[in-house]
mmCIF file with all atom_site columns, C-alpha atoms in Angstrom:
data_model
loop_
_atom_site.group_PDB
_atom_site.id
_atom_site.type_symbol
_atom_site.label_atom_id
_atom_site.label_alt_id
_atom_site.label_comp_id
_atom_site.label_asym_id
_atom_site.label_entity_id
_atom_site.label_seq_id
_atom_site.pdbx_PDB_ins_code
_atom_site.Cartn_x
_atom_site.Cartn_y
_atom_site.Cartn_z
_atom_site.occupancy
_atom_site.B_iso_or_equiv
_atom_site.pdbx_formal_charge
_atom_site.auth_seq_id
_atom_site.auth_comp_id
_atom_site.auth_asym_id
_atom_site.auth_atom_id
_atom_site.pdbx_PDB_model_num
ATOM 1   C CA . MET A 1 1   ? 31.383  28.947  -65.898 1.00 55.00 ? 354 MET A CA 1
ATOM 2   C CA . SER A 1 2   ? 34.519  26.920  -66.668 1.00 57.00 ? 355 SER A CA 1
ATOM 3   C CA . SER A 1 3   ? 34.688  23.173  -66.139 1.00 53.00 ? 356 SER A CA 1
ATOM 4   C CA . LEU A 1 4   ? 37.014  23.694  -63.150 1.00 47.00 ? 357 LEU A CA 1
ATOM 5   C CA . ASP A 1 5   ? 34.629  26.162  -61.517 1.00 51.00 ? 358 ASP A CA 1
ATOM 6   C CA . TYR A 1 6   ? 31.756  23.760  -62.114 1.00 40.00 ? 359 TYR A CA 1
ATOM 7   C CA . VAL A 1 7   ? 33.661  20.887  -60.477 1.00 37.00 ? 360 VAL A CA 1
ATOM 8   C CA . LEU A 1 8   ? 34.624  23.071  -57.508 1.00 42.00 ? 361 LEU A CA 1
ATOM 9   C CA . LYS A 1 9   ? 30.993  24.133  -57.092 1.00 43.00 ? 362 LYS A CA 1
ATOM 10  C CA . ILE A 1 10  ? 29.885  20.491  -57.066 1.00 42.00 ? 363 ILE A CA 1
ATOM 11  C CA . VAL A 1 11  ? 32.580  19.621  -54.509 1.00 40.00 ? 364 VAL A CA 1
ATOM 12  C CA . GLU A 1 12  ? 31.468  22.572  -52.348 1.00 53.00 ? 365 GLU A CA 1
ATOM 13  C CA . LEU A 1 13  ? 27.846  21.410  -52.442 1.00 50.00 ? 366 LEU A CA 1
ATOM 14  C CA . VAL A 1 14  ? 28.852  17.837  -51.601 1.00 44.00 ? 367 VAL A CA 1
ATOM 15  C CA . PHE A 1 15  ? 30.895  18.970  -48.582 1.00 48.00 ? 368 PHE A CA 1
ATOM 16  C CA . ALA A 1 16  ? 28.043  21.211  -47.438 1.00 52.00 ? 369 ALA A CA 1
ATOM 17  C CA . ALA A 1 17  ? 25.633  18.280  -47.662 1.00 52.00 ? 370 ALA A CA 1
ATOM 18  C CA . LEU A 1 18  ? 28.051  16.006  -45.809 1.00 47.00 ? 371 LEU A CA 1
ATOM 19  C CA . PHE A 1 19  ? 28.512  18.624  -43.078 1.00 50.00 ? 372 PHE A CA 1
ATOM 20  C CA . SER A 1 20  ? 24.743  18.995  -42.679 1.00 52.00 ? 373 SER A CA 1
ATOM 21  C CA . PHE A 1 21  ? 24.344  15.228  -42.510 1.00 50.00 ? 374 PHE A CA 1
ATOM 22  C CA . MET A 1 22  ? 27.045  14.980  -39.828 1.00 55.00 ? 375 MET A CA 1
ATOM 23  C CA . ILE A 1 23  ? 25.313  17.650  -37.709 1.00 53.00 ? 376 ILE A CA 1
ATOM 24  C CA . ILE A 1 24  ? 21.934  15.916  -38.024 1.00 55.00 ? 377 ILE A CA 1
ATOM 25  C CA . TYR A 1 25  ? 23.508  12.523  -37.250 1.00 51.00 ? 378 TYR A CA 1
ATOM 26  C CA . MET A 1 26  ? 25.283  13.949  -34.196 1.00 56.00 ? 379 MET A CA 1
ATOM 27  C CA . PHE A 1 27  ? 21.977  15.247  -32.790 1.00 51.00 ? 380 PHE A CA 1
ATOM 28  C CA . TYR A 1 28  ? 20.376  11.871  -33.560 1.00 52.00 ? 381 TYR A CA 1
ATOM 29  C CA . LEU A 1 29  ? 23.094  10.072  -31.575 1.00 49.00 ? 382 LEU A CA 1
ATOM 30  C CA . LEU A 1 30  ? 22.643  12.489  -28.670 1.00 52.00 ? 383 LEU A CA 1
ATOM 31  C CA . SER A 1 31  ? 18.892  11.894  -28.733 1.00 56.00 ? 384 SER A CA 1
ATOM 32  C CA . LEU A 1 32  ? 19.397  8.123   -28.918 1.00 49.00 ? 385 LEU A CA 1
ATOM 33  C CA . SER A 1 33  ? 21.824  8.265   -26.002 1.00 49.00 ? 386 SER A CA 1
ATOM 34  C CA . SER A 1 34  ? 19.253  10.166  -23.927 1.00 50.00 ? 387 SER A CA 1
ATOM 35  C CA . GLN A 1 35  ? 16.556  7.598   -24.740 1.00 49.00 ? 388 GLN A CA 1
ATOM 36  C CA . LEU A 1 36  ? 18.893  4.737   -23.816 1.00 43.00 ? 389 LEU A CA 1
ATOM 37  C CA . GLN A 1 37  ? 19.720  6.427   -20.521 1.00 45.00 ? 390 GLN A CA 1
ATOM 38  C CA . LYS A 1 38  ? 15.997  6.737   -19.758 1.00 43.00 ? 391 LYS A CA 1
ATOM 39  C CA . GLN A 1 39  ? 15.422  3.076   -20.639 1.00 43.00 ? 392 GLN A CA 1
ATOM 40  C CA . GLN A 1 40  ? 18.385  2.037   -18.477 1.00 43.00 ? 393 GLN A CA 1
ATOM 41  C CA . TYR A 1 41  ? 16.981  4.115   -15.601 1.00 39.00 ? 394 TYR A CA 1
ATOM 42  C CA . VAL A 1 42  ? 13.584  2.397   -15.889 1.00 40.00 ? 395 VAL A CA 1
ATOM 43  C CA . LEU A 1 43  ? 15.251  -1.031  -16.013 1.00 40.00 ? 396 LEU A CA 1
ATOM 44  C CA . ILE A 1 44  ? 17.410  -0.227  -12.974 1.00 37.00 ? 397 ILE A CA 1
ATOM 45  C CA . GLN A 1 45  ? 14.411  1.082   -11.031 1.00 43.00 ? 398 GLN A CA 1
ATOM 46  C CA . SER A 1 46  ? 12.384  -2.003  -11.992 1.00 44.00 ? 399 SER A CA 1
ATOM 47  C CA . PHE A 1 47  ? 15.241  -4.279  -10.896 1.00 43.00 ? 400 PHE A CA 1
ATOM 48  C CA . VAL A 1 48  ? 15.582  -2.459  -7.557  1.00 44.00 ? 401 VAL A CA 1
ATOM 49  C CA . THR A 1 49  ? 11.827  -2.698  -6.972  1.00 50.00 ? 402 THR A CA 1
ATOM 50  C CA . TYR A 1 50  ? 11.862  -6.385  -7.912  1.00 56.00 ? 403 TYR A CA 1
ATOM 51  C CA . THR A 1 51  ? 14.690  -7.234  -5.497  1.00 72.00 ? 404 THR A CA 1
ATOM 52  C CA . GLU A 1 52  ? 13.043  -5.242  -2.687  1.00 82.00 ? 405 GLU A CA 1
ATOM 53  C CA . MET A 1 53  ? 9.752   -7.031  -3.340  1.00 83.00 ? 406 MET A CA 1
ATOM 54  C CA . ALA A 1 54  ? 11.435  -10.443 -3.392  1.00 84.00 ? 407 ALA A CA 1
ATOM 55  C CA . LYS A 1 55  ? 13.076  -9.730  -0.050  1.00 88.00 ? 408 LYS A CA 1
ATOM 56  C CA . LYS A 1 56  ? 9.782   -8.594  1.481   1.00 90.00 ? 409 LYS A CA 1
ATOM 57  C CA . ILE A 1 57  ? 8.019   -11.730 0.221   1.00 89.00 ? 410 ILE A CA 1
ATOM 58  C CA . GLU A 1 58  ? 10.625  -13.840 2.021   1.00 89.00 ? 411 GLU A CA 1
ATOM 59  C CA . GLU A 1 59  ? 10.092  -11.780 5.181   1.00 92.00 ? 412 GLU A CA 1
ATOM 60  C CA . GLY A 1 60  ? 6.314   -12.238 4.984   1.00 93.00 ? 413 GLY A CA 1
ATOM 61  C CA . LYS A 1 61  ? 5.758   -8.496  4.530   1.00 94.00 ? 414 LYS A CA 1
ATOM 62  C CA . ALA A 1 62  ? 4.550   -8.349  0.911   1.00 92.00 ? 415 ALA A CA 1
ATOM 63  C CA . PHE A 1 63  ? 0.878   -8.451  -0.008  1.00 94.00 ? 416 PHE A CA 1
ATOM 64  C CA . SER A 1 64  ? -1.630  -8.447  -2.851  1.00 93.00 ? 417 SER A CA 1
ATOM 65  C CA . ALA A 1 65  ? -5.299  -7.578  -3.288  1.00 95.00 ? 418 ALA A CA 1
ATOM 66  C CA . SER A 1 66  ? -7.449  -7.889  -6.396  1.00 94.00 ? 419 SER A CA 1
ATOM 67  C CA . ASN A 1 67  ? -11.024 -7.484  -7.518  1.00 96.00 ? 420 ASN A CA 1
ATOM 68  C CA . ARG A 1 68  ? -13.337 -7.224  -10.523 1.00 95.00 ? 421 ARG A CA 1
ATOM 69  C CA . LEU A 1 69  ? -15.672 -4.227  -10.690 1.00 96.00 ? 422 LEU A CA 1
ATOM 70  C CA . THR A 1 70  ? -18.593 -3.432  -12.963 1.00 96.00 ? 423 THR A CA 1
ATOM 71  C CA . ILE A 1 71  ? -18.896 0.269   -13.782 1.00 96.00 ? 424 ILE A CA 1
ATOM 72  C CA . PRO A 1 72  ? -22.098 1.586   -15.422 1.00 96.00 ? 425 PRO A CA 1
ATOM 73  C CA . ALA A 1 73  ? -21.795 3.862   -18.458 1.00 96.00 ? 426 ALA A CA 1
ATOM 74  C CA . GLY A 1 74  ? -20.698 7.372   -17.492 1.00 95.00 ? 427 GLY A CA 1
ATOM 75  C CA . GLU A 1 75  ? -20.153 6.475   -13.828 1.00 97.00 ? 428 GLU A CA 1
ATOM 76  C CA . SER A 1 76  ? -17.141 5.947   -11.567 1.00 97.00 ? 429 SER A CA 1
ATOM 77  C CA . LYS A 1 77  ? -15.770 3.521   -8.996  1.00 97.00 ? 430 LYS A CA 1
ATOM 78  C CA . ASP A 1 78  ? -13.478 4.733   -6.230  1.00 97.00 ? 431 ASP A CA 1
ATOM 79  C CA . ILE A 1 79  ? -10.812 2.480   -4.728  1.00 97.00 ? 432 ILE A CA 1
ATOM 80  C CA . LEU A 1 80  ? -9.320  3.495   -1.378  1.00 97.00 ? 433 LEU A CA 1
ATOM 81  C CA . ILE A 1 81  ? -5.952  2.340   -0.001  1.00 96.00 ? 434 ILE A CA 1
ATOM 82  C CA . GLU A 1 82  ? -5.684  3.463   3.624   1.00 97.00 ? 435 GLU A CA 1
ATOM 83  C CA . ASN A 1 83  ? -2.665  2.843   5.874   1.00 97.00 ? 436 ASN A CA 1
ATOM 84  C CA . LYS A 1 84  ? -3.141  2.532   9.638   1.00 96.00 ? 437 LYS A CA 1
ATOM 85  C CA . SER A 1 85  ? -0.358  0.005   10.152  1.00 95.00 ? 438 SER A CA 1
ATOM 86  C CA . GLY A 1 86  ? 1.977   2.235   12.145  1.00 94.00 ? 439 GLY A CA 1
ATOM 87  C CA . LYS A 1 87  ? 4.573   1.822   9.382   1.00 95.00 ? 440 LYS A CA 1
ATOM 88  C CA . ASN A 1 88  ? 5.100   3.016   5.824   1.00 95.00 ? 441 ASN A CA 1
ATOM 89  C CA . ILE A 1 89  ? 3.394   1.068   3.055   1.00 94.00 ? 442 ILE A CA 1
ATOM 90  C CA . LYS A 1 90  ? 4.976   1.024   -0.400  1.00 91.00 ? 443 LYS A CA 1
ATOM 91  C CA . ILE A 1 91  ? 2.622   0.471   -3.333  1.00 91.00 ? 444 ILE A CA 1
ATOM 92  C CA . VAL A 1 92  ? 4.587   -1.431  -5.975  1.00 87.00 ? 445 VAL A CA 1
ATOM 93  C CA . VAL A 1 93  ? 1.900   -1.435  -8.637  1.00 86.00 ? 446 VAL A CA 1
ATOM 94  C CA . VAL A 1 94  ? -1.788  -0.827  -9.216  1.00 89.00 ? 447 VAL A CA 1
ATOM 95  C CA . GLU A 1 95  ? -2.667  -2.517  -12.498 1.00 87.00 ? 448 GLU A CA 1
ATOM 96  C CA . ILE A 1 96  ? -6.070  -1.991  -14.088 1.00 89.00 ? 449 ILE A CA 1
ATOM 97  C CA . THR A 1 97  ? -7.347  -4.095  -16.989 1.00 88.00 ? 450 THR A CA 1
ATOM 98  C CA . THR A 1 98  ? -10.506 -2.839  -18.671 1.00 87.00 ? 451 THR A CA 1
ATOM 99  C CA . LEU A 1 99  ? -12.888 -3.980  -21.395 1.00 87.00 ? 452 LEU A CA 1
ATOM 100 C CA . SER A 1 100 ? -13.432 -0.401  -22.608 1.00 89.00 ? 453 SER A CA 1
ATOM 101 C CA . ASN A 1 101 ? -11.848 3.034   -22.389 1.00 91.00 ? 454 ASN A CA 1
ATOM 102 C CA . ILE A 1 102 ? -11.637 4.628   -18.949 1.00 93.00 ? 455 ILE A CA 1
ATOM 103 C CA . ASN A 1 103 ? -10.264 7.664   -17.155 1.00 93.00 ? 456 ASN A CA 1
ATOM 104 C CA . ILE A 1 104 ? -8.018  7.053   -14.131 1.00 93.00 ? 457 ILE A CA 1
ATOM 105 C CA . ASP A 1 105 ? -7.536  9.772   -11.505 1.00 94.00 ? 458 ASP A CA 1
ATOM 106 C CA . ILE A 1 106 ? -5.411  9.469   -8.363  1.00 94.00 ? 459 ILE A CA 1
ATOM 107 C CA . TYR A 1 107 ? -6.012  11.486  -5.187  1.00 95.00 ? 460 TYR A CA 1
ATOM 108 C CA . ASP A 1 108 ? -3.921  11.917  -2.042  1.00 94.00 ? 461 ASP A CA 1
ATOM 109 C CA . ASN A 1 109 ? -5.469  11.896  1.426   1.00 96.00 ? 462 ASN A CA 1
ATOM 110 C CA . VAL A 1 110 ? -9.197  12.005  0.823   1.00 97.00 ? 463 VAL A CA 1
ATOM 111 C CA . THR A 1 111 ? -11.664 12.343  3.708   1.00 97.00 ? 464 THR A CA 1
ATOM 112 C CA . VAL A 1 112 ? -13.469 9.072   4.383   1.00 97.00 ? 465 VAL A CA 1
ATOM 113 C CA . SER A 1 113 ? -17.104 9.737   5.293   1.00 96.00 ? 466 SER A CA 1
ATOM 114 C CA . SER A 1 114 ? -18.144 6.078   5.169   1.00 96.00 ? 467 SER A CA 1
ATOM 115 C CA . HIS A 1 115 ? -16.375 2.851   4.299   1.00 96.00 ? 468 HIS A CA 1
ATOM 116 C CA . GLY A 1 116 ? -17.296 0.631   1.369   1.00 96.00 ? 469 GLY A CA 1
ATOM 117 C CA . ASN A 1 117 ? -16.669 -2.948  0.251   1.00 97.00 ? 470 ASN A CA 1
ATOM 118 C CA . LYS A 1 118 ? -13.479 -4.268  1.834   1.00 97.00 ? 471 LYS A CA 1
ATOM 119 C CA . TRP A 1 119 ? -11.102 -6.347  -0.272  1.00 98.00 ? 472 TRP A CA 1
ATOM 120 C CA . ASP A 1 120 ? -9.244  -9.410  0.943   1.00 97.00 ? 473 ASP A CA 1
ATOM 121 C CA . ILE A 1 121 ? -5.513  -8.837  1.401   1.00 97.00 ? 474 ILE A CA 1
ATOM 122 C CA . ARG A 1 122 ? -3.254  -11.838 0.874   1.00 95.00 ? 475 ARG A CA 1
ATOM 123 C CA . ASN A 1 123 ? 0.257   -12.354 2.231   1.00 95.00 ? 476 ASN A CA 1
ATOM 124 C CA . LEU A 1 124 ? 2.464   -13.396 -0.696  1.00 92.00 ? 477 LEU A CA 1
ATOM 125 C CA . ASN A 1 125 ? 4.465   -15.659 1.619   1.00 92.00 ? 478 ASN A CA 1
ATOM 126 C CA . LEU A 1 126 ? 1.961   -18.477 2.044   1.00 93.00 ? 479 LEU A CA 1
ATOM 127 C CA . ALA A 1 127 ? 3.727   -19.622 5.215   1.00 94.00 ? 480 ALA A CA 1
ATOM 128 C CA . SER A 1 128 ? 2.831   -16.334 6.936   1.00 95.00 ? 481 SER A CA 1
ATOM 129 C CA . THR A 1 129 ? -0.561  -15.258 8.251   1.00 94.00 ? 482 THR A CA 1
ATOM 130 C CA . TYR A 1 130 ? 0.534   -11.683 8.991   1.00 96.00 ? 483 TYR A CA 1
ATOM 131 C CA . ILE A 1 131 ? -1.674  -8.949  7.496   1.00 96.00 ? 484 ILE A CA 1
ATOM 132 C CA . PRO A 1 132 ? -0.938  -5.270  8.269   1.00 95.00 ? 485 PRO A CA 1
ATOM 133 C CA . ASN A 1 133 ? -3.621  -2.801  9.312   1.00 96.00 ? 486 ASN A CA 1
ATOM 134 C CA . VAL A 1 134 ? -4.227  -1.610  5.750   1.00 97.00 ? 487 VAL A CA 1
ATOM 135 C CA . THR A 1 135 ? -7.688  -1.144  4.278   1.00 97.00 ? 488 THR A CA 1
ATOM 136 C CA . ILE A 1 136 ? -8.347  -1.620  0.564   1.00 98.00 ? 489 ILE A CA 1
ATOM 137 C CA . GLU A 1 137 ? -11.955 -1.063  -0.450  1.00 98.00 ? 490 GLU A CA 1
ATOM 138 C CA . ASP A 1 138 ? -14.236 0.341   -3.114  1.00 97.00 ? 491 ASP A CA 1
ATOM 139 C CA . SER A 1 139 ? -17.529 2.266   -3.257  1.00 94.00 ? 492 SER A CA 1
ATOM 140 C CA . GLY A 1 140 ? -17.253 4.134   0.021   1.00 96.00 ? 493 GLY A CA 1
ATOM 141 C CA . SER A 1 141 ? -17.945 7.841   0.436   1.00 97.00 ? 494 SER A CA 1
ATOM 142 C CA . TYR A 1 142 ? -14.787 9.907   -0.085  1.00 97.00 ? 495 TYR A CA 1
ATOM 143 C CA . THR A 1 143 ? -14.362 13.656  -0.501  1.00 96.00 ? 496 THR A CA 1
ATOM 144 C CA . GLY A 1 144 ? -11.580 16.187  -0.892  1.00 96.00 ? 497 GLY A CA 1
ATOM 145 C CA . GLY A 1 145 ? -7.991  15.135  -1.354  1.00 96.00 ? 498 GLY A CA 1
ATOM 146 C CA . GLU A 1 146 ? -5.450  16.416  -3.859  1.00 95.00 ? 499 GLU A CA 1
ATOM 147 C CA . LEU A 1 147 ? -5.589  15.267  -7.460  1.00 95.00 ? 500 LEU A CA 1
ATOM 148 C CA . VAL A 1 148 ? -2.056  14.050  -8.155  1.00 91.00 ? 501 VAL A CA 1
ATOM 149 C CA . GLY A 1 149 ? -2.376  11.908  -11.283 1.00 88.00 ? 502 GLY A CA 1
ATOM 150 C CA . LYS A 1 150 ? -4.467  11.603  -14.438 1.00 89.00 ? 503 LYS A CA 1
ATOM 151 C CA . LYS A 1 151 ? -4.265  9.007   -17.195 1.00 88.00 ? 504 LYS A CA 1
ATOM 152 C CA . LEU A 1 152 ? -6.268  6.981   -19.700 1.00 87.00 ? 505 LEU A CA 1
ATOM 153 C CA . GLY A 1 153 ? -6.955  3.277   -19.802 1.00 86.00 ? 506 GLY A CA 1
ATOM 154 C CA . TYR A 1 154 ? -7.677  1.575   -23.111 1.00 85.00 ? 507 TYR A CA 1
ATOM 155 C CA . GLY A 1 155 ? -9.976  -1.391  -23.663 1.00 81.00 ? 508 GLY A CA 1
ATOM 156 C CA . GLY A 1 156 ? -8.134  -4.711  -23.715 1.00 70.00 ? 509 GLY A CA 1
ATOM 157 C CA . SER A 1 157 ? -4.851  -3.295  -22.421 1.00 63.00 ? 510 SER A CA 1
ATOM 158 C CA . PRO A 1 158 ? -3.577  -3.306  -18.818 1.00 65.00 ? 511 PRO A CA 1
ATOM 159 C CA . SER A 1 159 ? -2.901  0.171   -17.411 1.00 64.00 ? 512 SER A CA 1
ATOM 160 C CA . ARG A 1 160 ? -0.586  0.844   -14.511 1.00 58.00 ? 513 ARG A CA 1
ATOM 161 C CA . ALA A 1 161 ? -2.004  3.635   -12.414 1.00 58.00 ? 514 ALA A CA 1
ATOM 162 C CA . ILE A 1 162 ? 0.994   3.395   -10.105 1.00 55.00 ? 515 ILE A CA 1
ATOM 163 C CA . GLY A 1 163 ? 4.278   1.573   -10.505 1.00 48.00 ? 516 GLY A CA 1
ATOM 164 C CA . SER A 1 164 ? 7.873   1.692   -11.686 1.00 40.00 ? 517 SER A CA 1
ATOM 165 C CA . ALA A 1 165 ? 6.814   0.753   -15.222 1.00 39.00 ? 518 ALA A CA 1
ATOM 166 C CA . SER A 1 166 ? 3.993   3.238   -15.458 1.00 39.00 ? 519 SER A CA 1
ATOM 167 C CA . GLU A 1 167 ? 3.753   6.654   -17.059 1.00 39.00 ? 520 GLU A CA 1
ATOM 168 C CA . VAL A 1 168 ? 2.500   8.160   -13.818 1.00 39.00 ? 521 VAL A CA 1
ATOM 169 C CA . GLY A 1 169 ? 5.673   7.653   -11.853 1.00 40.00 ? 522 GLY A CA 1
ATOM 170 C CA . GLU A 1 170 ? 7.598   5.439   -9.508  1.00 50.00 ? 523 GLU A CA 1
ATOM 171 C CA . THR A 1 171 ? 6.254   3.422   -6.618  1.00 71.00 ? 524 THR A CA 1
ATOM 172 C CA . VAL A 1 172 ? 4.288   5.336   -3.993  1.00 86.00 ? 525 VAL A CA 1
ATOM 173 C CA . ILE A 1 173 ? 4.909   5.331   -0.237  1.00 90.00 ? 526 ILE A CA 1
ATOM 174 C CA . ILE A 1 174 ? 1.832   5.819   1.954   1.00 94.00 ? 527 ILE A CA 1
ATOM 175 C CA . PRO A 1 175 ? 2.903   6.908   5.449   1.00 95.00 ? 528 PRO A CA 1
ATOM 176 C CA . ASN A 1 176 ? 0.955   5.770   8.481   1.00 96.00 ? 529 ASN A CA 1
ATOM 177 C CA . GLY A 1 177 ? -2.352  7.628   8.760   1.00 96.00 ? 530 GLY A CA 1
ATOM 178 C CA . ASN A 1 178 ? -2.453  8.515   5.049   1.00 97.00 ? 531 ASN A CA 1
ATOM 179 C CA . ASN A 1 179 ? -4.401  7.200   2.088   1.00 97.00 ? 532 ASN A CA 1
ATOM 180 C CA . ILE A 1 180 ? -4.698  7.354   -1.673  1.00 95.00 ? 533 ILE A CA 1
ATOM 181 C CA . MET A 1 181 ? -7.824  6.976   -3.770  1.00 96.00 ? 534 MET A CA 1
ATOM 182 C CA . ILE A 1 182 ? -8.013  5.775   -7.367  1.00 95.00 ? 535 ILE A CA 1
ATOM 183 C CA . ARG A 1 183 ? -11.106 6.852   -9.304  1.00 96.00 ? 536 ARG A CA 1
ATOM 184 C CA . ILE A 1 184 ? -11.940 4.798   -12.404 1.00 95.00 ? 537 ILE A CA 1
ATOM 185 C CA . THR A 1 185 ? -14.488 6.459   -14.712 1.00 96.00 ? 538 THR A CA 1
ATOM 186 C CA . ASN A 1 186 ? -16.255 4.632   -17.522 1.00 95.00 ? 539 ASN A CA 1
ATOM 187 C CA . ILE A 1 187 ? -16.300 7.137   -20.394 1.00 94.00 ? 540 ILE A CA 1
ATOM 188 C CA . GLU A 1 188 ? -18.177 4.841   -22.793 1.00 93.00 ? 541 GLU A CA 1
ATOM 189 C CA . SER A 1 189 ? -21.918 4.569   -23.483 1.00 94.00 ? 542 SER A CA 1
ATOM 190 C CA . GLN A 1 190 ? -22.208 1.013   -22.162 1.00 94.00 ? 543 GLN A CA 1
ATOM 191 C CA . ASP A 1 191 ? -21.353 -0.732  -18.892 1.00 95.00 ? 544 ASP A CA 1
ATOM 192 C CA . THR A 1 192 ? -17.850 -2.099  -18.514 1.00 93.00 ? 545 THR A CA 1
ATOM 193 C CA . THR A 1 193 ? -15.882 -4.426  -16.240 1.00 92.00 ? 546 THR A CA 1
ATOM 194 C CA . VAL A 1 194 ? -12.415 -3.747  -14.882 1.00 92.00 ? 547 VAL A CA 1
ATOM 195 C CA . SER A 1 195 ? -10.032 -5.936  -12.931 1.00 91.00 ? 548 SER A CA 1
ATOM 196 C CA . VAL A 1 196 ? -7.660  -4.327  -10.456 1.00 92.00 ? 549 VAL A CA 1
ATOM 197 C CA . VAL A 1 197 ? -4.516  -5.886  -8.962  1.00 91.00 ? 550 VAL A CA 1
ATOM 198 C CA . ILE A 1 198 ? -2.607  -4.128  -6.158  1.00 92.00 ? 551 ILE A CA 1
ATOM 199 C CA . LEU A 1 199 ? 0.831   -5.217  -4.942  1.00 91.00 ? 552 LEU A CA 1
ATOM 200 C CA . PHE A 1 200 ? 2.414   -3.596  -1.899  1.00 93.00 ? 553 PHE A CA 1
ATOM 201 C CA . TYR A 1 201 ? 4.742   -4.245  1.008   1.00 93.00 ? 554 TYR A CA 1
ATOM 202 C CA . GLU A 1 202 ? 5.410   -2.995  4.487   1.00 93.00 ? 555 GLU A CA 1
ATOM 203 C CA . ASP A 1 203 ? 8.388   -0.644  4.472   1.00 86.00 ? 556 ASP A CA 1
ATOM 204 C CA . GLU A 1 204 ? 10.732  0.331   7.274   1.00 73.00 ? 557 GLU A CA 1
ATOM 205 C CA . ASP A 1 205 ? 9.638   3.036   9.711   1.00 60.00 ? 558 ASP A CA 1
#
């Protein structure tokens, strides 16, 4: 092979490598753009939810409930959110903090055979005493329903079972006469404690 042919071969290989790099880089930029769009969507949805929540707090129609629950090894605790307010209820977030690993399952419209331990519901506008006809409780007897969400909770880290920043999906609207149930299962070999915080507001009809 002559020196000229050798140089041309090197130039050809260099251009081939540059072309391959440009193709790979182009796909990287497309992928990055898609990820940025997803992040922007989450930020926009979070901002919309925040402004809606802020407005409802001012109106005296935003609420919170929280509790700590001890779950024996290998057992579960069921949390029911039942709406009988005559209006839609929007769940902004259900955040679960756990000392050990747990499974979290979400069910739509279970049958309530007997009620359990009712939670206190607090109006986030301290000047208002209005509380809607919504029941939040744990440890009742619930059957049936449709399993609509599954996720894991890790010890020491908050997990959002529901909410605009969660992996499960956006906020959830519970129409009048409907309910959701969140089942928290301790998958470890020792008892654990979880804390649960629920934020919601009364939506328009």
